[in-house]
PDB file of C-alpha atoms in Angstrom:
ATOM      1  CA  MET A  42      -6.466  21.759   2.625  1.00 51.00           C
ATOM      2  CA  THR A  43      -3.948  21.870  -0.385  1.00 59.00           C
ATOM      3  CA  SER A  44      -0.234  21.407  -0.073  1.00 71.00           C
ATOM      4  CA  THR A  45       2.388  24.327  -0.622  1.00 92.00           C
ATOM      5  CA  PRO A  46       3.942  23.620  -4.339  1.00 96.00           C
ATOM      6  CA  ARG A  47       6.985  21.806  -3.757  1.00 98.00           C
ATOM      7  CA  VAL A  48       9.438  19.610  -5.646  1.00 98.00           C
ATOM      8  CA  ALA A  49       8.885  16.008  -5.424  1.00 99.00           C
ATOM      9  CA  ILE A  50      10.778  13.007  -6.516  1.00 99.00           C
ATOM     10  CA  VAL A  51       8.972   9.444  -7.226  1.00 99.00           C
ATOM     11  CA  THR A  52      11.163   6.601  -7.982  1.00 98.00           C
ATOM     12  CA  GLY A  53       9.718   3.704 -10.037  1.00 98.00           C
ATOM     13  CA  ALA A  54       7.388   6.152 -11.694  1.00 98.00           C
ATOM     14  CA  ALA A  55       7.211   4.846 -15.278  1.00 98.00           C
ATOM     15  CA  ARG A  56       4.058   2.744 -14.494  1.00 97.00           C
ATOM     16  CA  GLY A  57       1.787   1.397 -11.799  1.00 97.00           C
ATOM     17  CA  ILE A  58       1.797   2.957  -8.237  1.00 98.00           C
ATOM     18  CA  GLY A  59       4.599   5.087  -8.943  1.00 98.00           C
ATOM     19  CA  SER A  60       2.895   6.545 -11.948  1.00 98.00           C
ATOM     20  CA  ALA A  61      -0.278   7.219 -10.108  1.00 98.00           C
ATOM     21  CA  VAL A  62       1.753   8.714  -7.291  1.00 98.00           C
ATOM     22  CA  ALA A  63       3.572  11.297  -9.381  1.00 99.00           C
ATOM     23  CA  VAL A  64       0.392  11.964 -11.190  1.00 98.00           C
ATOM     24  CA  ARG A  65      -1.276  12.760  -8.058  1.00 98.00           C
ATOM     25  CA  LEU A  66       1.516  14.905  -6.713  1.00 98.00           C
ATOM     26  CA  ALA A  67       1.497  17.051  -9.674  1.00 98.00           C
ATOM     27  CA  ALA A  68      -2.295  17.416  -9.544  1.00 98.00           C
ATOM     28  CA  ASP A  69      -1.772  18.634  -5.930  1.00 98.00           C
ATOM     29  CA  GLY A  70       0.601  21.196  -7.234  1.00 98.00           C
ATOM     30  CA  HIS A  71       3.983  19.860  -6.829  1.00 98.00           C
ATOM     31  CA  ALA A  72       6.803  19.784  -9.603  1.00 98.00           C
ATOM     32  CA  VAL A  73       7.556  16.208  -9.942  1.00 98.00           C
ATOM     33  CA  ALA A  74      10.605  14.240 -11.000  1.00 99.00           C
ATOM     34  CA  VAL A  75       9.612  11.053 -12.559  1.00 98.00           C
ATOM     35  CA  VAL A  76      12.402   8.592 -11.917  1.00 98.00           C
ATOM     36  CA  ASP A  77      12.857   5.200 -13.458  1.00 98.00           C
ATOM     37  CA  LEU A  78      15.768   2.917 -14.671  1.00 98.00           C
ATOM     38  CA  ASP A  79      14.894   4.013 -18.291  1.00 97.00           C
ATOM     39  CA  GLN A  80      14.274   7.673 -18.787  1.00 98.00           C
ATOM     40  CA  ALA A  81      12.293   6.802 -22.110  1.00 98.00           C
ATOM     41  CA  SER A  82      10.094   4.858 -20.136  1.00 98.00           C
ATOM     42  CA  CYS A  83       8.863   7.819 -18.059  1.00 98.00           C
ATOM     43  CA  ALA A  84       7.378   9.534 -21.102  1.00 98.00           C
ATOM     44  CA  ASP A  85       3.871   8.341 -20.240  1.00 98.00           C
ATOM     45  CA  THR A  86       3.842   9.710 -16.974  1.00 98.00           C
ATOM     46  CA  VAL A  87       5.371  13.090 -17.690  1.00 98.00           C
ATOM     47  CA  ASP A  88       3.096  13.568 -20.451  1.00 98.00           C
ATOM     48  CA  ALA A  89       0.164  12.619 -18.279  1.00 98.00           C
ATOM     49  CA  ILE A  90       1.481  15.294 -15.924  1.00 98.00           C
ATOM     50  CA  THR A  91       2.364  18.074 -18.580  1.00 98.00           C
ATOM     51  CA  ALA A  92      -1.026  17.457 -20.494  1.00 98.00           C
ATOM     52  CA  LYS A  93      -2.800  18.876 -17.431  1.00 98.00           C
ATOM     53  CA  GLY A  94      -0.672  21.877 -17.019  1.00 98.00           C
ATOM     54  CA  GLY A  95       1.902  20.197 -14.329  1.00 98.00           C
ATOM     55  CA  ARG A  96       5.569  20.278 -14.252  1.00 98.00           C
ATOM     56  CA  ALA A  97       7.479  17.047 -14.695  1.00 98.00           C
ATOM     57  CA  LEU A  98      10.954  16.146 -15.513  1.00 98.00           C
ATOM     58  CA  ALA A  99      11.844  12.482 -16.681  1.00 98.00           C
ATOM     59  CA  VAL A 100      15.080  11.087 -15.084  1.00 98.00           C
ATOM     60  CA  GLY A 101      16.783   7.838 -15.644  1.00 98.00           C
ATOM     61  CA  CYS A 102      18.376   6.273 -12.650  1.00 98.00           C
ATOM     62  CA  ASP A 103      19.531   2.924 -11.148  1.00 98.00           C
ATOM     63  CA  VAL A 104      18.553   3.704  -7.676  1.00 98.00           C
ATOM     64  CA  SER A 105      20.839   0.794  -6.376  1.00 98.00           C
ATOM     65  CA  ASN A 106      23.931   2.824  -7.919  1.00 98.00           C
ATOM     66  CA  GLU A 107      25.460   5.395  -5.627  1.00 98.00           C
ATOM     67  CA  GLU A 108      26.790   7.535  -8.196  1.00 98.00           C
ATOM     68  CA  ALA A 109      23.741   7.473 -10.373  1.00 98.00           C
ATOM     69  CA  VAL A 110      21.624   8.621  -7.372  1.00 98.00           C
ATOM     70  CA  ALA A 111      23.598  11.299  -6.587  1.00 98.00           C
ATOM     71  CA  ALA A 112      23.564  12.545 -10.264  1.00 98.00           C
ATOM     72  CA  ALA A 113      19.875  12.292 -10.360  1.00 98.00           C
ATOM     73  CA  VAL A 114      19.206  14.143  -7.196  1.00 98.00           C
ATOM     74  CA  ASP A 115      21.497  16.943  -8.142  1.00 98.00           C
ATOM     75  CA  ARG A 116      19.759  17.145 -11.755  1.00 98.00           C
ATOM     76  CA  VAL A 117      16.462  17.392 -10.266  1.00 98.00           C
ATOM     77  CA  ALA A 118      17.669  20.128  -7.747  1.00 98.00           C
ATOM     78  CA  ALA A 119      19.183  21.985 -10.829  1.00 98.00           C
ATOM     79  CA  GLU A 120      16.203  21.811 -13.324  1.00 98.00           C
ATOM     80  CA  LEU A 121      13.169  21.746 -10.932  1.00 98.00           C
ATOM     81  CA  GLY A 122      14.489  23.127  -7.411  1.00 98.00           C
ATOM     82  CA  ALA A 123      15.504  21.610  -4.406  1.00 98.00           C
ATOM     83  CA  PRO A 124      13.453  18.417  -3.569  1.00 98.00           C
ATOM     84  CA  THR A 125      11.725  18.343  -0.464  1.00 98.00           C
ATOM     85  CA  ILE A 126       9.451  15.391  -1.102  1.00 99.00           C
ATOM     86  CA  LEU A 127      10.759  11.898  -1.517  1.00 99.00           C
ATOM     87  CA  VAL A 128       8.556   8.804  -2.458  1.00 99.00           C
ATOM     88  CA  ASN A 129      10.741   5.645  -2.614  1.00 99.00           C
ATOM     89  CA  ASN A 130       8.541   3.396  -4.800  1.00 98.00           C
ATOM     90  CA  ALA A 131      10.965   1.637  -7.147  1.00 98.00           C
ATOM     91  CA  GLY A 132      10.929  -2.238  -6.648  1.00 97.00           C
ATOM     92  CA  ILE A 133      11.244  -5.453  -8.649  1.00 96.00           C
ATOM     93  CA  THR A 134      10.314  -9.082  -7.973  1.00 94.00           C
ATOM     94  CA  ARG A 135      12.371 -12.238  -8.306  1.00 95.00           C
ATOM     95  CA  ASP A 136       9.924 -14.710  -6.923  1.00 94.00           C
ATOM     96  CA  ASP A 137      11.165 -18.163  -5.977  1.00 94.00           C
ATOM     97  CA  LEU A 138      10.867 -20.832  -3.237  1.00 96.00           C
ATOM     98  CA  LEU A 139      14.051 -20.342  -0.857  1.00 98.00           C
ATOM     99  CA  PHE A 140      15.588 -23.560  -2.050  1.00 98.00           C
ATOM    100  CA  LYS A 141      15.411 -22.385  -5.653  1.00 98.00           C
ATOM    101  CA  MET A 142      16.302 -19.028  -5.116  1.00 98.00           C
ATOM    102  CA  SER A 143      19.611 -17.681  -6.567  1.00 98.00           C
ATOM    103  CA  ALA A 144      22.028 -15.216  -4.588  1.00 98.00           C
ATOM    104  CA  ALA A 145      21.774 -12.849  -7.472  1.00 98.00           C
ATOM    105  CA  ASP A 146      17.850 -12.862  -7.145  1.00 98.00           C
ATOM    106  CA  TRP A 147      18.236 -12.247  -3.431  1.00 98.00           C
ATOM    107  CA  ASP A 148      20.775  -9.310  -3.955  1.00 98.00           C
ATOM    108  CA  SER A 149      18.777  -7.758  -6.667  1.00 98.00           C
ATOM    109  CA  VAL A 150      15.551  -7.387  -4.889  1.00 98.00           C
ATOM    110  CA  ILE A 151      17.416  -6.129  -1.783  1.00 98.00           C
ATOM    111  CA  ASN A 152      19.493  -3.629  -3.767  1.00 98.00           C
ATOM    112  CA  VAL A 153      16.334  -2.012  -5.593  1.00 98.00           C
ATOM    113  CA  HIS A 154      14.174  -1.753  -2.690  1.00 98.00           C
ATOM    114  CA  LEU A 155      16.360  -1.291   0.491  1.00 98.00           C
ATOM    115  CA  ARG A 156      19.829  -0.068  -0.624  1.00 98.00           C
ATOM    116  CA  GLY A 157      17.635   2.155  -3.269  1.00 98.00           C
ATOM    117  CA  ALA A 158      15.614   3.652  -0.444  1.00 98.00           C
ATOM    118  CA  PHE A 159      18.761   4.486   1.536  1.00 98.00           C
ATOM    119  CA  LEU A 160      20.686   5.971  -1.174  1.00 99.00           C
ATOM    120  CA  MET A 161      17.736   8.095  -2.435  1.00 99.00           C
ATOM    121  CA  SER A 162      16.853   9.198   1.152  1.00 99.00           C
ATOM    122  CA  ARG A 163      20.341  10.014   2.015  1.00 98.00           C
ATOM    123  CA  ALA A 164      20.718  12.273  -1.075  1.00 98.00           C
ATOM    124  CA  ALA A 165      17.527  13.986  -0.769  1.00 98.00           C
ATOM    125  CA  GLN A 166      17.512  14.517   2.937  1.00 98.00           C
ATOM    126  CA  ALA A 167      20.227  17.100   2.635  1.00 98.00           C
ATOM    127  CA  HIS A 168      17.681  19.449   0.763  1.00 98.00           C
ATOM    128  CA  MET A 169      15.008  18.663   3.397  1.00 98.00           C
ATOM    129  CA  VAL A 170      17.134  19.481   6.410  1.00 98.00           C
ATOM    130  CA  GLN A 171      18.351  22.674   4.552  1.00 98.00           C
ATOM    131  CA  ALA A 172      14.705  23.594   4.089  1.00 98.00           C
ATOM    132  CA  ARG A 173      13.699  22.446   7.422  1.00 98.00           C
ATOM    133  CA  PHE A 174      10.735  20.630   5.809  1.00 98.00           C
ATOM    134  CA  GLY A 175      10.781  17.309   4.111  1.00 98.00           C
ATOM    135  CA  ARG A 176       8.507  14.241   3.400  1.00 99.00           C
ATOM    136  CA  ILE A 177       9.814  10.759   2.607  1.00 99.00           C
ATOM    137  CA  VAL A 178       7.398   8.017   1.894  1.00 99.00           C
ATOM    138  CA  ASN A 179       8.651   4.590   1.655  1.00 99.00           C
ATOM    139  CA  MET A 180       6.580   1.946  -0.225  1.00 98.00           C
ATOM    140  CA  SER A 181       6.622  -1.256   1.795  1.00 98.00           C
ATOM    141  CA  SER A 182       3.987  -4.159   1.210  1.00 98.00           C
ATOM    142  CA  VAL A 183       1.815  -6.650   3.135  1.00 97.00           C
ATOM    143  CA  SER A 184       4.346  -8.972   1.954  1.00 96.00           C
ATOM    144  CA  ALA A 185       6.485  -7.420   4.655  1.00 98.00           C
ATOM    145  CA  LEU A 186       4.406  -9.703   7.008  1.00 97.00           C
ATOM    146  CA  GLY A 187       5.551 -12.782   5.087  1.00 97.00           C
ATOM    147  CA  ASN A 188       4.639 -14.347   1.780  1.00 93.00           C
ATOM    148  CA  ARG A 189       5.298 -17.872   0.273  1.00 93.00           C
ATOM    149  CA  GLY A 190       7.827 -17.602  -2.398  1.00 94.00           C
ATOM    150  CA  GLN A 191       8.883 -14.101  -1.712  1.00 95.00           C
ATOM    151  CA  ALA A 192      11.718 -14.397   1.011  1.00 98.00           C
ATOM    152  CA  ASN A 193      13.671 -11.666  -0.695  1.00 98.00           C
ATOM    153  CA  TYR A 194      10.848  -9.314  -1.334  1.00 97.00           C
ATOM    154  CA  ALA A 195       9.319  -9.757   2.149  1.00 98.00           C
ATOM    155  CA  ALA A 196      12.766  -9.100   3.922  1.00 98.00           C
ATOM    156  CA  ALA A 197      13.234  -6.091   1.653  1.00 98.00           C
ATOM    157  CA  LYS A 198       9.902  -4.617   2.521  1.00 98.00           C
ATOM    158  CA  ALA A 199      10.333  -5.506   6.247  1.00 98.00           C
ATOM    159  CA  GLY A 200      13.579  -3.639   6.087  1.00 98.00           C
ATOM    160  CA  VAL A 201      11.976  -0.639   4.491  1.00 98.00           C
ATOM    161  CA  GLN A 202       9.697  -0.599   7.628  1.00 98.00           C
ATOM    162  CA  GLY A 203      12.546  -0.672  10.209  1.00 98.00           C
ATOM    163  CA  PHE A 204      14.356   1.884   7.933  1.00 98.00           C
ATOM    164  CA  THR A 205      11.561   4.174   8.136  1.00 99.00           C
ATOM    165  CA  LYS A 206      11.080   4.065  11.633  1.00 98.00           C
ATOM    166  CA  ALA A 207      14.862   4.743  12.204  1.00 98.00           C
ATOM    167  CA  LEU A 208      14.785   7.816   9.799  1.00 98.00           C
ATOM    168  CA  ALA A 209      11.750   9.352  11.298  1.00 99.00           C
ATOM    169  CA  ILE A 210      13.697   9.355  14.575  1.00 98.00           C
ATOM    170  CA  GLU A 211      16.806  10.719  13.290  1.00 98.00           C
ATOM    171  CA  LEU A 212      15.200  13.505  10.860  1.00 98.00           C
ATOM    172  CA  GLY A 213      12.188  14.427  12.986  1.00 98.00           C
ATOM    173  CA  LYS A 214      13.901  17.509  14.496  1.00 98.00           C
ATOM    174  CA  PHE A 215      14.546  18.961  11.155  1.00 98.00           C
ATOM    175  CA  GLY A 216      10.820  18.966  10.118  1.00 98.00           C
ATOM    176  CA  VAL A 217      11.053  15.901   8.207  1.00 98.00           C
ATOM    177  CA  THR A 218       8.876  13.088   8.625  1.00 99.00           C
ATOM    178  CA  VAL A 219       9.184   9.656   7.155  1.00 99.00           C
ATOM    179  CA  ASN A 220       6.306   7.007   6.743  1.00 99.00           C
ATOM    180  CA  ALA A 221       5.696   3.887   4.929  1.00 98.00           C
ATOM    181  CA  ILE A 222       2.639   2.619   2.681  1.00 98.00           C
ATOM    182  CA  GLY A 223       2.196  -0.953   2.759  1.00 98.00           C
ATOM    183  CA  PRO A 224      -0.267  -1.866  -0.282  1.00 98.00           C
ATOM    184  CA  GLY A 225      -2.211  -4.960  -0.307  1.00 97.00           C
ATOM    185  CA  PHE A 226      -3.598  -6.519  -3.457  1.00 96.00           C
ATOM    186  CA  ILE A 227      -3.338  -3.691  -6.243  1.00 97.00           C
ATOM    187  CA  GLU A 228      -3.902  -4.392  -9.895  1.00 96.00           C
ATOM    188  CA  THR A 229      -0.717  -3.526 -11.680  1.00 94.00           C
ATOM    189  CA  ASP A 230       1.638  -4.928 -14.101  1.00 89.00           C
ATOM    190  CA  MET A 231       3.629  -6.639 -11.315  1.00 87.00           C
ATOM    191  CA  THR A 232       0.407  -8.308  -9.901  1.00 91.00           C
ATOM    192  CA  ARG A 233      -0.234  -9.591 -13.386  1.00 91.00           C
ATOM    193  CA  ALA A 234       3.247 -11.025 -13.693  1.00 87.00           C
ATOM    194  CA  THR A 235       2.757 -12.798 -10.429  1.00 87.00           C
ATOM    195  CA  ALA A 236      -0.394 -14.297 -11.681  1.00 90.00           C
ATOM    196  CA  ALA A 237       1.436 -15.527 -14.916  1.00 89.00           C
ATOM    197  CA  ARG A 238       4.300 -16.874 -12.883  1.00 82.00           C
ATOM    198  CA  LEU A 239       1.702 -19.019 -10.874  1.00 85.00           C
ATOM    199  CA  GLY A 240       0.253 -20.075 -14.290  1.00 91.00           C
ATOM    200  CA  MET A 241      -3.131 -18.572 -13.296  1.00 92.00           C
ATOM    201  CA  ASP A 242      -5.545 -16.246 -15.269  1.00 94.00           C
ATOM    202  CA  PHE A 243      -5.386 -12.790 -14.023  1.00 95.00           C
ATOM    203  CA  GLU A 244      -9.204 -12.420 -13.513  1.00 95.00           C
ATOM    204  CA  ALA A 245      -9.077 -15.595 -11.367  1.00 95.00           C
ATOM    205  CA  PHE A 246      -5.822 -14.518  -9.397  1.00 95.00           C
ATOM    206  CA  ARG A 247      -7.589 -11.254  -8.563  1.00 96.00           C
ATOM    207  CA  ASP A 248     -11.033 -12.765  -7.788  1.00 96.00           C
ATOM    208  CA  ALA A 249      -9.179 -15.093  -5.331  1.00 95.00           C
ATOM    209  CA  ALA A 250      -7.572 -12.164  -3.822  1.00 95.00           C
ATOM    210  CA  VAL A 251     -10.702  -9.948  -3.610  1.00 97.00           C
ATOM    211  CA  SER A 252     -12.699 -12.828  -1.845  1.00 97.00           C
ATOM    212  CA  GLN A 253     -10.267 -12.251   1.197  1.00 96.00           C
ATOM    213  CA  ILE A 254     -10.433  -8.322   1.076  1.00 98.00           C
ATOM    214  CA  PRO A 255     -13.022  -7.061   3.576  1.00 98.00           C
ATOM    215  CA  VAL A 256     -14.029  -4.198   1.331  1.00 98.00           C
ATOM    216  CA  GLY A 257     -14.789  -6.419  -1.372  1.00 98.00           C
ATOM    217  CA  ARG A 258     -12.430  -4.977  -4.243  1.00 98.00           C
ATOM    218  CA  ALA A 259      -9.026  -5.196  -5.451  1.00 97.00           C
ATOM    219  CA  GLY A 260      -6.953  -1.811  -4.990  1.00 98.00           C
ATOM    220  CA  GLN A 261      -5.847   0.399  -7.622  1.00 98.00           C
ATOM    221  CA  PRO A 262      -2.753   2.354  -7.963  1.00 98.00           C
ATOM    222  CA  GLU A 263      -5.046   5.612  -7.209  1.00 98.00           C
ATOM    223  CA  ASP A 264      -5.854   4.366  -3.779  1.00 98.00           C
ATOM    224  CA  ILE A 265      -2.017   4.368  -2.868  1.00 98.00           C
ATOM    225  CA  ALA A 266      -1.545   7.741  -4.507  1.00 98.00           C
ATOM    226  CA  ALA A 267      -4.234   9.272  -2.123  1.00 98.00           C
ATOM    227  CA  VAL A 268      -2.436   8.096   0.908  1.00 98.00           C
ATOM    228  CA  ALA A 269       0.753   9.374  -0.218  1.00 98.00           C
ATOM    229  CA  SER A 270      -0.819  12.768  -1.117  1.00 98.00           C
ATOM    230  CA  PHE A 271      -2.024  13.153   2.448  1.00 98.00           C
ATOM    231  CA  LEU A 272       1.423  11.951   4.199  1.00 98.00           C
ATOM    232  CA  VAL A 273       3.397  14.693   2.175  1.00 98.00           C
ATOM    233  CA  ARG A 274       0.981  17.640   3.217  1.00 98.00           C
ATOM    234  CA  GLU A 275       1.893  20.020   5.883  1.00 97.00           C
ATOM    235  CA  GLU A 276      -1.063  19.040   7.758  1.00 97.00           C
ATOM    236  CA  ALA A 277       0.293  15.545   8.279  1.00 98.00           C
ATOM    237  CA  GLY A 278       3.301  16.724  10.142  1.00 98.00           C
ATOM    238  CA  PHE A 279       2.368  14.927  13.388  1.00 98.00           C
ATOM    239  CA  VAL A 280       2.381  11.652  11.411  1.00 98.00           C
ATOM    240  CA  SER A 281       5.822  10.121  11.370  1.00 98.00           C
ATOM    241  CA  GLY A 282       7.480   6.559  11.600  1.00 98.00           C
ATOM    242  CA  GLN A 283       4.153   4.890  10.644  1.00 98.00           C
ATOM    243  CA  VAL A 284       3.501   1.989   8.344  1.00 98.00           C
ATOM    244  CA  ILE A 285      -0.006   2.567   7.098  1.00 98.00           C
ATOM    245  CA  TYR A 286      -1.567  -0.663   5.362  1.00 98.00           C
ATOM    246  CA  ALA A 287      -3.639   0.284   2.440  1.00 98.00           C
ATOM    247  CA  ALA A 288      -5.227  -3.333   2.061  1.00 98.00           C
ATOM    248  CA  GLY A 289      -8.927  -3.060   2.188  1.00 98.00           C
ATOM    249  CA  GLY A 290      -8.858  -4.236   5.589  1.00 98.00           C
ATOM    250  CA  PRO A 291      -6.742  -4.515   9.098  1.00 96.00           C
ATOM    251  CA  ARG A 292      -3.288  -5.866   9.063  1.00 93.00           C
ATOM    252  CA  ASP A 293      -1.074  -6.323  11.964  1.00 79.00           C
TER     253      ASP A 293
END
């Protein structure tokens, strides 16, 4: 079943999972606002969409900045149309053990992941409520269950899950569903950076992760994009407030 063409916003869409989600939603027929901190960095994703006949708009936005978010959503509405799909994917890591973690590294991670999801959702929901249809997909992580050296990231991602469930309750009566995806080990620039931080060769780092994954392979950004593609469809309208772990095996 194909989706009715709509306007989607994907944050953190310059690369990795966000880029894959944006490309997939465009392939599904949606116009996509490709949002990232630096507008110029969105060019590759936009080009990948337009090269296949899709509609895309590059938007530079610091999702933790209230005024910037309002301006970005207003621009999307003016240039593409009212957004009724939002994928909150923007995120950063500032990993360290608790006793070495600075308050700035705590704040920056919480602000991008959690405050960013709040600000973007608050701005976009006005269009969704008016349309009596909306789909919000928040990117969590298996790290929400706890991960050494990621107290800030784990707290942010666990917060995203609580935020997801609260919004699902608030917005359901307006035809808006809100769900979260919790990726496991996905091959991206972020996981490569984690390997480098640990002083490990990426292939060895990946192989160690794969040895613990029941399906026997690392995840790809397209695996997460496929889940997002389902969650934003009309036929997913009875799925809301859920955290779907896309991790190659069961998670609690």
